[in-house]
Tab-separated table of C-alpha atoms in Angstrom:
chain	number	residue	atom	x	y	z
Q	88	UNK	CA	95.391	99.919	74.312
Q	89	UNK	CA	94.716	97.804	77.301
Q	90	UNK	CA	94.278	99.285	80.472
Q	91	UNK	CA	93.954	97.311	84.205
Q	92	UNK	CA	96.268	94.434	85.189
Q	93	UNK	CA	96.707	91.433	82.689
Q	94	UNK	CA	99.344	88.927	82.258
Q	95	UNK	CA	101.653	88.679	79.340
Q	96	UNK	CA	101.264	85.848	76.761
Q	97	UNK	CA	101.166	82.358	77.609
Q	98	UNK	CA	104.877	80.976	78.191
Q	99	UNK	CA	107.013	79.826	75.558
Q	100	UNK	CA	109.698	77.194	75.966
Q	101	UNK	CA	112.458	79.880	75.815
Q	102	UNK	CA	110.583	81.714	78.922
Q	103	UNK	CA	110.444	78.559	81.077
Q	104	UNK	CA	112.409	79.723	83.569
Q	105	UNK	CA	110.798	82.657	84.612
Q	106	UNK	CA	108.089	80.563	86.021
Q	107	UNK	CA	109.095	78.697	88.908
Q	108	UNK	CA	107.156	75.420	90.217
Q	109	UNK	CA	105.739	75.730	93.471
Q	110	UNK	CA	107.931	74.458	96.092
Q	111	UNK	CA	106.977	71.958	98.358
Q	112	UNK	CA	107.228	73.729	101.346
Q	113	UNK	CA	105.184	76.803	99.941
Q	114	UNK	CA	101.488	76.585	100.395
Q	115	UNK	CA	99.249	76.971	96.686
Q	116	UNK	CA	97.476	80.598	96.155
Q	117	UNK	CA	94.152	80.227	95.302
Q	118	UNK	CA	92.547	82.230	92.908
Q	119	UNK	CA	88.897	83.135	91.252
Q	120	UNK	CA	88.694	84.048	87.932
Q	121	UNK	CA	85.344	86.166	88.065
Q	122	UNK	CA	84.968	86.073	84.746
Q	123	UNK	CA	81.987	87.649	82.866
Q	124	UNK	CA	81.525	84.578	80.466
Q	125	UNK	CA	82.598	81.133	80.297
Q	126	UNK	CA	84.963	79.509	77.433
Q	127	UNK	CA	82.276	80.749	74.646
Q	128	UNK	CA	82.844	84.679	75.584
Q	129	UNK	CA	86.068	85.667	73.402
Q	130	UNK	CA	86.972	88.096	76.094
Q	131	UNK	CA	86.853	85.908	78.888
Q	132	UNK	CA	88.936	83.175	76.884
Q	133	UNK	CA	91.750	85.076	75.892
Q	134	UNK	CA	92.017	87.368	79.179
Q	135	UNK	CA	91.881	84.700	81.551
Q	136	UNK	CA	91.000	81.306	80.705
Q	137	UNK	CA	94.391	80.651	78.739
Q	138	UNK	CA	96.539	81.195	81.694
Q	139	UNK	CA	95.207	78.599	83.966
Q	140	UNK	CA	98.051	76.010	83.092
Q	141	UNK	CA	100.663	78.410	83.485
Q	142	UNK	CA	99.443	79.518	86.630
Q	143	UNK	CA	98.729	76.285	88.112
Q	144	UNK	CA	102.642	75.489	87.435
Q	145	UNK	CA	103.479	78.445	89.299
Q	146	UNK	CA	101.473	77.052	92.375
Q	147	UNK	CA	98.205	79.628	91.733
Q	148	UNK	CA	95.493	77.358	91.513
Q	149	UNK	CA	92.617	78.775	89.537
Q	150	UNK	CA	88.864	78.435	89.883
Q	151	UNK	CA	87.029	80.193	86.949
Q	152	UNK	CA	83.477	81.443	87.520
Q	153	UNK	CA	81.660	83.079	84.928
Q	154	UNK	CA	79.096	85.120	85.798
Q	155	UNK	CA	76.654	84.588	82.762
Q	156	UNK	CA	75.756	81.402	81.395
Q	157	UNK	CA	76.221	80.132	78.247
Q	158	UNK	CA	72.972	80.556	77.366
Q	159	UNK	CA	73.355	84.568	77.579
Q	160	UNK	CA	75.759	84.590	74.505
Q	161	UNK	CA	73.706	82.156	72.607
Q	162	UNK	CA	70.978	84.565	72.741
Q	163	UNK	CA	73.148	87.769	72.722
Q	164	UNK	CA	74.351	86.409	69.135
Q	165	UNK	CA	71.287	85.204	68.161
Q	166	UNK	CA	69.728	88.448	68.731
Q	167	UNK	CA	67.296	86.771	71.133
Q	168	UNK	CA	65.843	87.617	74.866
Q	169	UNK	CA	68.506	87.715	77.267
Q	170	UNK	CA	66.595	88.556	80.582
Q	171	UNK	CA	66.128	85.080	81.315
Q	172	UNK	CA	69.579	84.529	81.413
Q	173	UNK	CA	70.449	87.804	83.228
Q	174	UNK	CA	67.747	86.622	86.091
Q	175	UNK	CA	69.519	83.178	86.053
Q	176	UNK	CA	73.209	85.080	86.660
Q	177	UNK	CA	72.155	87.217	89.481
Q	178	UNK	CA	70.171	84.224	91.217
Q	179	UNK	CA	73.260	82.456	91.563
Q	180	UNK	CA	75.155	85.312	92.973
Q	181	UNK	CA	75.102	83.853	96.352
Q	182	UNK	CA	77.385	81.330	95.316
Q	183	UNK	CA	79.997	83.781	93.888
Q	184	UNK	CA	79.835	85.551	97.487
Q	185	UNK	CA	80.809	82.086	98.582
Q	186	UNK	CA	83.337	81.320	95.966
Q	187	UNK	CA	85.295	84.771	97.237
Q	188	UNK	CA	85.435	84.598	100.870
Q	189	UNK	CA	86.897	80.209	99.704
Q	190	UNK	CA	89.841	82.144	97.783
Q	191	UNK	CA	92.871	83.730	98.374
Q	192	UNK	CA	92.805	86.340	95.785
Q	193	UNK	CA	90.044	87.199	93.028
Q	194	UNK	CA	90.559	88.221	89.604
Q	195	UNK	CA	87.931	90.286	87.984
Q	196	UNK	CA	86.600	90.708	84.440
Q	197	UNK	CA	85.692	94.171	84.183
Q	198	UNK	CA	83.087	94.261	87.179
Q	199	UNK	CA	81.550	91.588	89.322
Q	200	UNK	CA	77.799	92.196	89.134
Q	201	UNK	CA	77.148	94.155	85.943
Q	202	UNK	CA	74.850	96.917	86.100
Q	203	UNK	CA	74.848	97.350	89.900
Q	204	UNK	CA	76.617	100.114	91.748
Q	205	UNK	CA	80.135	99.454	92.790
Q	206	UNK	CA	79.346	99.896	96.543
Q	207	UNK	CA	77.770	96.684	96.244
Q	208	UNK	CA	80.667	94.545	95.122
Q	209	UNK	CA	83.263	96.371	97.477
Q	210	UNK	CA	80.756	94.951	100.107
Q	211	UNK	CA	81.346	91.168	98.131
Q	212	UNK	CA	84.919	91.834	98.279
Q	213	UNK	CA	85.035	92.614	102.274
Q	214	UNK	CA	88.833	93.615	102.069
Q	215	UNK	CA	89.519	90.330	100.060
Q	216	UNK	CA	93.048	91.338	97.612
Q	217	UNK	CA	91.711	91.942	93.788
Q	218	UNK	CA	92.931	92.060	90.415
Q	219	UNK	CA	90.814	94.467	88.372
Q	220	UNK	CA	91.089	93.429	84.475
Q	221	UNK	CA	89.281	95.743	81.947
Q	222	UNK	CA	90.323	96.196	78.562
Q	223	UNK	CA	89.175	99.791	76.466
Q	224	UNK	CA	87.721	102.757	78.063
Q	225	UNK	CA	85.112	100.178	79.914
Q	226	UNK	CA	83.791	103.479	82.062
Q	227	UNK	CA	81.860	104.708	78.563
Q	228	UNK	CA	79.544	101.905	79.082
Q	229	UNK	CA	77.841	103.578	82.078
Q	230	UNK	CA	78.183	107.478	80.841
Q	231	UNK	CA	74.775	107.489	78.871
Q	232	UNK	CA	72.967	104.890	81.279
Q	233	UNK	CA	71.205	107.486	83.301
Q	234	UNK	CA	72.445	105.262	86.919
């Protein structure tokens, strides 16, 4: 069972009338898809990236900004050290702050900054509207971390 906010499956031809093309007088909405992974990550691909085209048809211009680089998943699947990829991801976090400021709404996959207290994420969002999308009991990930 899934928790959080999520969109339905991609729009079929019989449901085309549910997504209305953007009216010329209505400015597009810009959405930052703050995913955990890029296209190599199944969770990001299935919960976010497949919706880029339907959202665009509805006048929502999305920008995908994965937190972890693809090298992180390659290392994970190869049982190799991931620390270099984690350091690279956090070193790139100032660009996340700029991306958040540049968009109207933020769609977050699980968390913006993994393993960092939520107070830092709230500060990064600075009152920006956001959608928090998580599956499974995500909070259990931190139950035994001692953090």
